[in-house]
Amino acid sequence: VVSTQSTWGGREAEEFPLVPGDVLIIKGAKIGDFHGRNLQKVFSTKLFYDAERLAAFLPAIRNLIQWSKTTSWEERPLVPVGRKTGARLVPTISELLAEAEVAVADGEPKMFKCYGWVTEILHERMFYPACPHCNKKAGPGDARGRIYCENCGRPSESAATRYMVQAKVSDHTNFLKVLIMDEEAKELFGRDAGELEAIQTLNAAEFKTALTEALFRERLWTVQARFDEYNPHFRVKFVIKGLEAPDFVTANATMLETLENLSLIHISEPTRQAEISYAVFCLKKK
């Protein structure tokens, strides 16, 4: 089961008679993948609102309606594809983007996992001065460098340096713009924020190397999604809450298990007789 988005205009929008929970049948729509999976109307697309009537003739629709009425959203699987970690199914980033927008509509943050690698780090604002007691951003200090935290009300001799990294985490389907806070960034870079900030000031080449070493290494990310108000609009904000190296042994075992359940039914002719060519392999479940 995949949650997706589809925008309709004109007569379909004006006469749209359904409410949340009703079954809509869409025939002949194009499946797009811009910013996640979505359905796009083409010339031959048709909408059917009278699912109950069609269910009398089509068993598949009857089964879908029965499933929809007897299964809560919490019981429905997140996505039908992706990769397994242990017994859980991990969505691709495109699927996570589509699911997160629906899941956080109630205003409560939700947790997801995804595989991916960091492809970009915005290093201009990676660090912030923090109160050493509550970790909130500290204001400017006095002439002697002492700070007074407006959040917890406690004075300190100096501020602590902490990470607040904006980055892109990508897979083969899409990317997430994420915020990586102090503990997770320490694990990403292998050093604390104060040390890396000093390197940035003293040795630009070493700082660049430290950032480069964090890129393009696949990890399993724990991501918190929540609604965030942004320049009077709302958007889904993603914050990294954990990262770990992927379990390739389990991933390979899952891939082999999937391949063993497929059988080859057709191979198309190669596109051209050249060094670079491709053919289409059609597989089906056994």
GROMACS .gro file of C-alpha atoms in nm:
model
  286
    1VAL     CA    1   0.000   0.000   0.000
    2VAL     CA    2   0.142   0.338  -0.097
    3SER     CA    3   0.006   0.680  -0.006
    4THR     CA    4   0.030   0.915  -0.301
    5GLN     CA    5  -0.080   1.259  -0.412
    6SER     CA    6  -0.292   1.364  -0.705
    7THR     CA    7  -0.423   1.710  -0.795
    8TRP     CA    8  -0.739   1.752  -1.000
    9GLY     CA    9  -0.882   2.066  -1.154
   10GLY     CA   10  -1.171   2.178  -1.368
   11ARG     CA   11  -1.491   1.977  -1.370
   12GLU     CA   12  -1.344   1.692  -1.163
   13ALA     CA   13  -1.257   1.932  -0.881
   14GLU     CA   14  -1.589   2.117  -0.894
   15GLU     CA   15  -1.798   1.799  -0.886
   16PHE     CA   16  -1.576   1.594  -0.654
   17PRO     CA   17  -1.831   1.419  -0.428
   18LEU     CA   18  -1.617   1.207  -0.195
   19VAL     CA   19  -1.508   1.258   0.164
   20PRO     CA   20  -1.212   1.106   0.354
   21GLY     CA   21  -1.261   0.732   0.385
   22ASP     CA   22  -1.448   0.689   0.055
   23VAL     CA   23  -1.303   0.477  -0.226
   24LEU     CA   24  -1.201   0.651  -0.548
   25ILE     CA   25  -1.120   0.445  -0.857
   26ILE     CA   26  -0.876   0.601  -1.103
   27LYS     CA   27  -0.832   0.439  -1.442
   28GLY     CA   28  -0.561   0.523  -1.692
   29ALA     CA   29  -0.358   0.769  -1.483
   30LYS     CA   30   0.012   0.825  -1.533
   31ILE     CA   31   0.237   0.744  -1.238
   32GLY     CA   32   0.494   1.020  -1.188
   33ASP     CA   33   0.792   1.039  -0.953
   34PHE     CA   34   0.851   1.414  -0.921
   35HIS     CA   35   0.902   1.483  -0.546
   36GLY     CA   36   0.773   1.134  -0.468
   37ARG     CA   37   0.511   0.914  -0.629
   38ASN     CA   38   0.205   1.089  -0.768
   39LEU     CA   39  -0.081   1.031  -1.011
   40GLN     CA   40  -0.107   1.254  -1.316
   41LYS     CA   41  -0.414   1.293  -1.535
   42VAL     CA   42  -0.380   1.222  -1.907
   43PHE     CA   43  -0.633   1.231  -2.191
   44SER     CA   44  -0.763   0.879  -2.121
   45THR     CA   45  -0.786   0.911  -1.741
   46LYS     CA   46  -1.126   0.837  -1.588
   47LEU     CA   47  -1.253   0.877  -1.231
   48PHE     CA   48  -1.517   0.647  -1.084
   49TYR     CA   49  -1.692   0.756  -0.766
   50ASP     CA   50  -1.954   0.479  -0.746
   51ALA     CA   51  -1.722   0.209  -0.613
   52GLU     CA   52  -2.002   0.029  -0.429
   53ARG     CA   53  -2.191  -0.027  -0.755
   54LEU     CA   54  -1.881  -0.145  -0.941
   55ALA     CA   55  -1.795  -0.380  -0.656
   56ALA     CA   56  -2.100  -0.589  -0.748
   57PHE     CA   57  -1.928  -0.677  -1.077
   58LEU     CA   58  -1.557  -0.664  -0.992
   59PRO     CA   59  -1.431  -0.885  -0.704
   60ALA     CA   60  -1.103  -0.690  -0.677
   61ILE     CA   61  -1.288  -0.368  -0.598
   62ARG     CA   62  -1.515  -0.548  -0.354
   63ASN     CA   63  -1.209  -0.683  -0.170
   64LEU     CA   64  -1.048  -0.337  -0.165
   65ILE     CA   65  -1.357  -0.178  -0.011
   66GLN     CA   66  -1.381  -0.452   0.251
   67TRP     CA   67  -1.013  -0.413   0.337
   68SER     CA   68  -1.048  -0.034   0.362
   69LYS     CA   69  -1.343  -0.060   0.602
   70THR     CA   70  -1.188  -0.319   0.832
   71THR     CA   71  -0.826  -0.198   0.853
   72SER     CA   72  -0.714   0.109   1.045
   73TRP     CA   73  -0.440   0.332   0.905
   74GLU     CA   74  -0.208   0.227   1.184
   75GLU     CA   75  -0.237  -0.137   1.072
   76ARG     CA   76  -0.162  -0.070   0.708
   77PRO     CA   77   0.196  -0.129   0.590
   78LEU     CA   78   0.401   0.181   0.522
   79VAL     CA   79   0.517   0.087   0.173
   80PRO     CA   80   0.524  -0.224  -0.046
   81VAL     CA   81   0.888  -0.192  -0.152
   82GLY     CA   82   1.214  -0.081   0.000
   83ARG     CA   83   1.469  -0.274   0.203
   84LYS     CA   84   1.444  -0.477   0.518
   85THR     CA   85   1.628  -0.419   0.842
   86GLY     CA   86   1.553  -0.708   1.071
   87ALA     CA   87   1.176  -0.762   1.040
   88ARG     CA   88   1.095  -0.403   0.940
   89LEU     CA   89   1.048  -0.271   0.589
   90VAL     CA   90   1.243   0.048   0.519
   91PRO     CA   91   1.099   0.289   0.261
   92THR     CA   92   1.291   0.466  -0.010
   93ILE     CA   93   1.324   0.841   0.034
   94SER     CA   94   1.055   0.911  -0.228
   95GLU     CA   95   0.817   0.689  -0.034
   96LEU     CA   96   0.917   0.848   0.297
   97LEU     CA   97   0.843   1.196   0.159
   98ALA     CA   98   0.497   1.091   0.043
   99GLU     CA   99   0.412   0.906   0.365
  100ALA     CA  100   0.549   1.173   0.599
  101GLU     CA  101   0.330   1.448   0.457
  102VAL     CA  102   0.022   1.239   0.533
  103ALA     CA  103   0.143   1.100   0.866
  104VAL     CA  104   0.222   1.436   1.030
  105ALA     CA  105  -0.105   1.600   0.923
  106ASP     CA  106  -0.234   1.556   1.281
  107GLY     CA  107   0.041   1.788   1.406
  108GLU     CA  108   0.232   1.516   1.590
  109PRO     CA  109   0.593   1.430   1.492
  110LYS     CA  110   0.650   1.082   1.345
  111MET     CA  111   0.960   0.864   1.321
  112PHE     CA  112   1.084   0.692   1.005
  113LYS     CA  113   1.389   0.503   0.888
  114CYS     CA  114   1.557   0.518   0.548
  115TYR     CA  115   1.880   0.420   0.379
  116GLY     CA  116   2.085   0.691   0.212
  117TRP     CA  117   2.407   0.887   0.202
  118VAL     CA  118   2.494   1.250   0.266
  119THR     CA  119   2.541   1.423  -0.070
  120GLU     CA  120   2.572   1.785   0.041
  121ILE     CA  121   2.666   1.970   0.361
  122LEU     CA  122   2.589   2.339   0.402
  123HIS     CA  123   2.899   2.428   0.603
  124GLU     CA  124   2.845   2.803   0.636
  125ARG     CA  125   2.639   2.761   0.957
  126MET     CA  126   2.742   2.427   1.104
  127PHE     CA  127   2.805   2.546   1.461
  128TYR     CA  128   2.634   2.754   1.726
  129PRO     CA  129   2.734   2.881   2.072
  130ALA     CA  130   2.528   2.695   2.332
  131CYS     CA  131   2.463   2.719   2.701
  132PRO     CA  132   2.668   2.435   2.860
  133HIS     CA  133   2.379   2.359   3.098
  134CYS     CA  134   2.072   2.337   2.872
  135ASN     CA  135   2.230   2.332   2.521
  136LYS     CA  136   2.008   2.615   2.398
  137LYS     CA  137   2.161   2.886   2.182
  138ALA     CA  138   2.350   3.135   2.395
  139GLY     CA  139   2.344   3.510   2.351
  140PRO     CA  140   2.654   3.732   2.329
  141GLY     CA  141   2.881   3.730   2.632
  142ASP     CA  142   3.001   4.020   2.839
  143ALA     CA  143   3.342   4.183   2.814
  144ARG     CA  144   3.503   3.886   2.996
  145GLY     CA  145   3.328   3.628   2.779
  146ARG     CA  146   3.080   3.516   3.043
  147ILE     CA  147   2.728   3.436   2.924
  148TYR     CA  148   2.389   3.441   3.091
  149CYS     CA  149   2.138   3.195   2.946
  150GLU     CA  150   1.791   3.338   2.890
  151ASN     CA  151   1.646   2.986   2.872
  152CYS     CA  152   1.764   2.828   3.198
  153GLY     CA  153   1.877   3.148   3.373
  154ARG     CA  154   2.219   3.009   3.469
  155PRO     CA  155   2.546   3.196   3.415
  156SER     CA  156   2.852   3.032   3.258
  157GLU     CA  157   3.212   3.132   3.206
  158SER     CA  158   3.188   3.056   2.832
  159ALA     CA  159   2.960   2.905   2.571
  160ALA     CA  160   2.996   2.552   2.440
  161THR     CA  161   3.021   2.485   2.065
  162ARG     CA  162   2.758   2.247   1.928
  163TYR     CA  163   2.662   2.119   1.585
  164MET     CA  164   2.353   2.223   1.390
  165VAL     CA  165   2.420   2.093   1.037
  166GLN     CA  166   2.194   2.134   0.736
  167ALA     CA  167   2.251   1.860   0.479
  168LYS     CA  168   2.098   1.654   0.201
  169VAL     CA  169   2.050   1.280   0.247
  170SER     CA  170   1.987   1.102  -0.084
  171ASP     CA  171   1.913   0.761  -0.228
  172HIS     CA  172   1.842   0.647  -0.584
  173THR     CA  173   1.489   0.793  -0.576
  174ASN     CA  174   1.508   1.139  -0.415
  175PHE     CA  175   1.665   1.341  -0.134
  176LEU     CA  176   1.575   1.481   0.207
  177LYS     CA  177   1.681   1.820   0.341
  178VAL     CA  178   1.764   1.735   0.700
  179LEU     CA  179   1.890   1.896   1.018
  180ILE     CA  180   2.162   1.703   1.200
  181MET     CA  181   2.209   1.805   1.561
  182ASP     CA  182   2.507   1.762   1.793
  183GLU     CA  183   2.516   1.394   1.895
  184GLU     CA  184   2.434   1.263   1.548
  185ALA     CA  185   2.680   1.507   1.383
  186LYS     CA  186   2.957   1.389   1.618
  187GLU     CA  187   2.900   1.038   1.489
  188LEU     CA  188   2.889   1.161   1.129
  189PHE     CA  189   3.217   1.358   1.145
  190GLY     CA  190   3.398   1.153   1.410
  191ARG     CA  191   3.486   1.456   1.626
  192ASP     CA  192   3.309   1.710   1.840
  193ALA     CA  193   3.193   2.051   1.720
  194GLY     CA  194   3.460   2.254   1.899
  195GLU     CA  195   3.739   2.053   1.739
  196LEU     CA  196   3.597   2.079   1.387
  197GLU     CA  197   3.528   2.453   1.426
  198ALA     CA  198   3.893   2.506   1.526
  199ILE     CA  199   4.004   2.313   1.217
  200GLN     CA  200   3.781   2.531   1.000
  201THR     CA  201   3.953   2.841   1.137
  202LEU     CA  202   4.312   2.714   1.124
  203ASN     CA  203   4.332   2.473   0.831
  204ALA     CA  204   4.086   2.508   0.542
  205ALA     CA  205   4.224   2.205   0.354
  206GLU     CA  206   4.186   1.973   0.655
  207PHE     CA  207   3.834   2.107   0.716
  208LYS     CA  208   3.737   2.032   0.356
  209THR     CA  209   3.877   1.680   0.391
  210ALA     CA  210   3.675   1.622   0.709
  211LEU     CA  211   3.354   1.718   0.525
  212THR     CA  212   3.441   1.509   0.220
  213GLU     CA  213   3.498   1.199   0.433
  214ALA     CA  214   3.142   1.227   0.564
  215LEU     CA  215   2.990   1.221   0.213
  216PHE     CA  216   2.861   0.925   0.010
  217ARG     CA  217   2.875   0.665   0.285
  218GLU     CA  218   2.554   0.468   0.308
  219ARG     CA  219   2.385   0.468   0.646
  220LEU     CA  220   2.056   0.370   0.799
  221TRP     CA  221   1.900   0.696   0.922
  222THR     CA  222   1.638   0.747   1.188
  223VAL     CA  223   1.440   1.054   1.082
  224GLN     CA  224   1.184   1.258   1.274
  225ALA     CA  225   0.925   1.431   1.053
  226ARG     CA  226   0.713   1.715   1.186
  227PHE     CA  227   0.518   2.015   1.060
  228ASP     CA  228   0.710   2.340   1.078
  229GLU     CA  229   0.590   2.696   1.013
  230TYR     CA  230   0.810   2.861   0.752
  231ASN     CA  231   0.753   3.213   0.614
  232PRO     CA  232   0.382   3.202   0.687
  233HIS     CA  233   0.355   2.859   0.519
  234PHE     CA  234   0.384   2.510   0.663
  235ARG     CA  235   0.629   2.245   0.551
  236VAL     CA  236   0.747   1.906   0.674
  237LYS     CA  237   1.078   1.938   0.858
  238PHE     CA  238   1.313   1.640   0.889
  239VAL     CA  239   1.555   1.603   1.182
  240ILE     CA  240   1.804   1.319   1.211
  241LYS     CA  241   1.763   1.127   1.537
  242GLY     CA  242   2.007   0.845   1.475
  243LEU     CA  243   2.242   0.691   1.219
  244GLU     CA  244   2.412   0.355   1.188
  245ALA     CA  245   2.608   0.155   0.936
  246PRO     CA  246   2.383  -0.065   0.722
  247ASP     CA  247   2.375  -0.438   0.783
  248PHE     CA  248   2.489  -0.563   0.441
  249VAL     CA  249   2.464  -0.929   0.541
  250THR     CA  250   2.093  -0.893   0.618
  251ALA     CA  251   2.038  -0.671   0.313
  252ASN     CA  252   2.204  -0.924   0.080
  253ALA     CA  253   2.006  -1.210   0.231
  254THR     CA  254   1.685  -1.015   0.173
  255MET     CA  255   1.782  -0.942  -0.188
  256LEU     CA  256   1.858  -1.309  -0.256
  257GLU     CA  257   1.529  -1.411  -0.095
  258THR     CA  258   1.345  -1.166  -0.322
  259LEU     CA  259   1.523  -1.289  -0.635
  260GLU     CA  260   1.447  -1.651  -0.552
  261ASN     CA  261   1.076  -1.566  -0.550
  262LEU     CA  262   1.090  -1.419  -0.903
  263SER     CA  263   1.096  -1.594  -1.239
  264LEU     CA  264   1.210  -1.450  -1.572
  265ILE     CA  265   0.935  -1.432  -1.833
  266HIS     CA  266   1.086  -1.212  -2.107
  267ILE     CA  267   1.402  -1.032  -2.217
  268SER     CA  268   1.371  -0.761  -2.479
  269GLU     CA  269   1.613  -0.717  -2.767
  270PRO     CA  270   1.915  -0.497  -2.686
  271THR     CA  271   1.868  -0.134  -2.787
  272ARG     CA  272   2.170  -0.132  -3.019
  273GLN     CA  273   2.484  -0.327  -3.094
  274ALA     CA  274   2.736  -0.110  -2.914
  275GLU     CA  275   2.956  -0.102  -2.608
  276ILE     CA  276   2.678   0.067  -2.408
  277SER     CA  277   2.337  -0.091  -2.450
  278TYR     CA  278   2.047  -0.209  -2.239
  279ALA     CA  279   1.766  -0.461  -2.244
  280VAL     CA  280   1.447  -0.491  -2.040
  281PHE     CA  281   1.406  -0.793  -1.813
  282CYS     CA  282   1.047  -0.878  -1.721
  283LEU     CA  283   1.007  -1.069  -1.395
  284LYS     CA  284   0.706  -1.197  -1.205
  285LYS     CA  285   0.647  -1.354  -0.867
  286LYS     CA  286   0.646  -1.733  -0.865
   0.00000   0.00000   0.00000
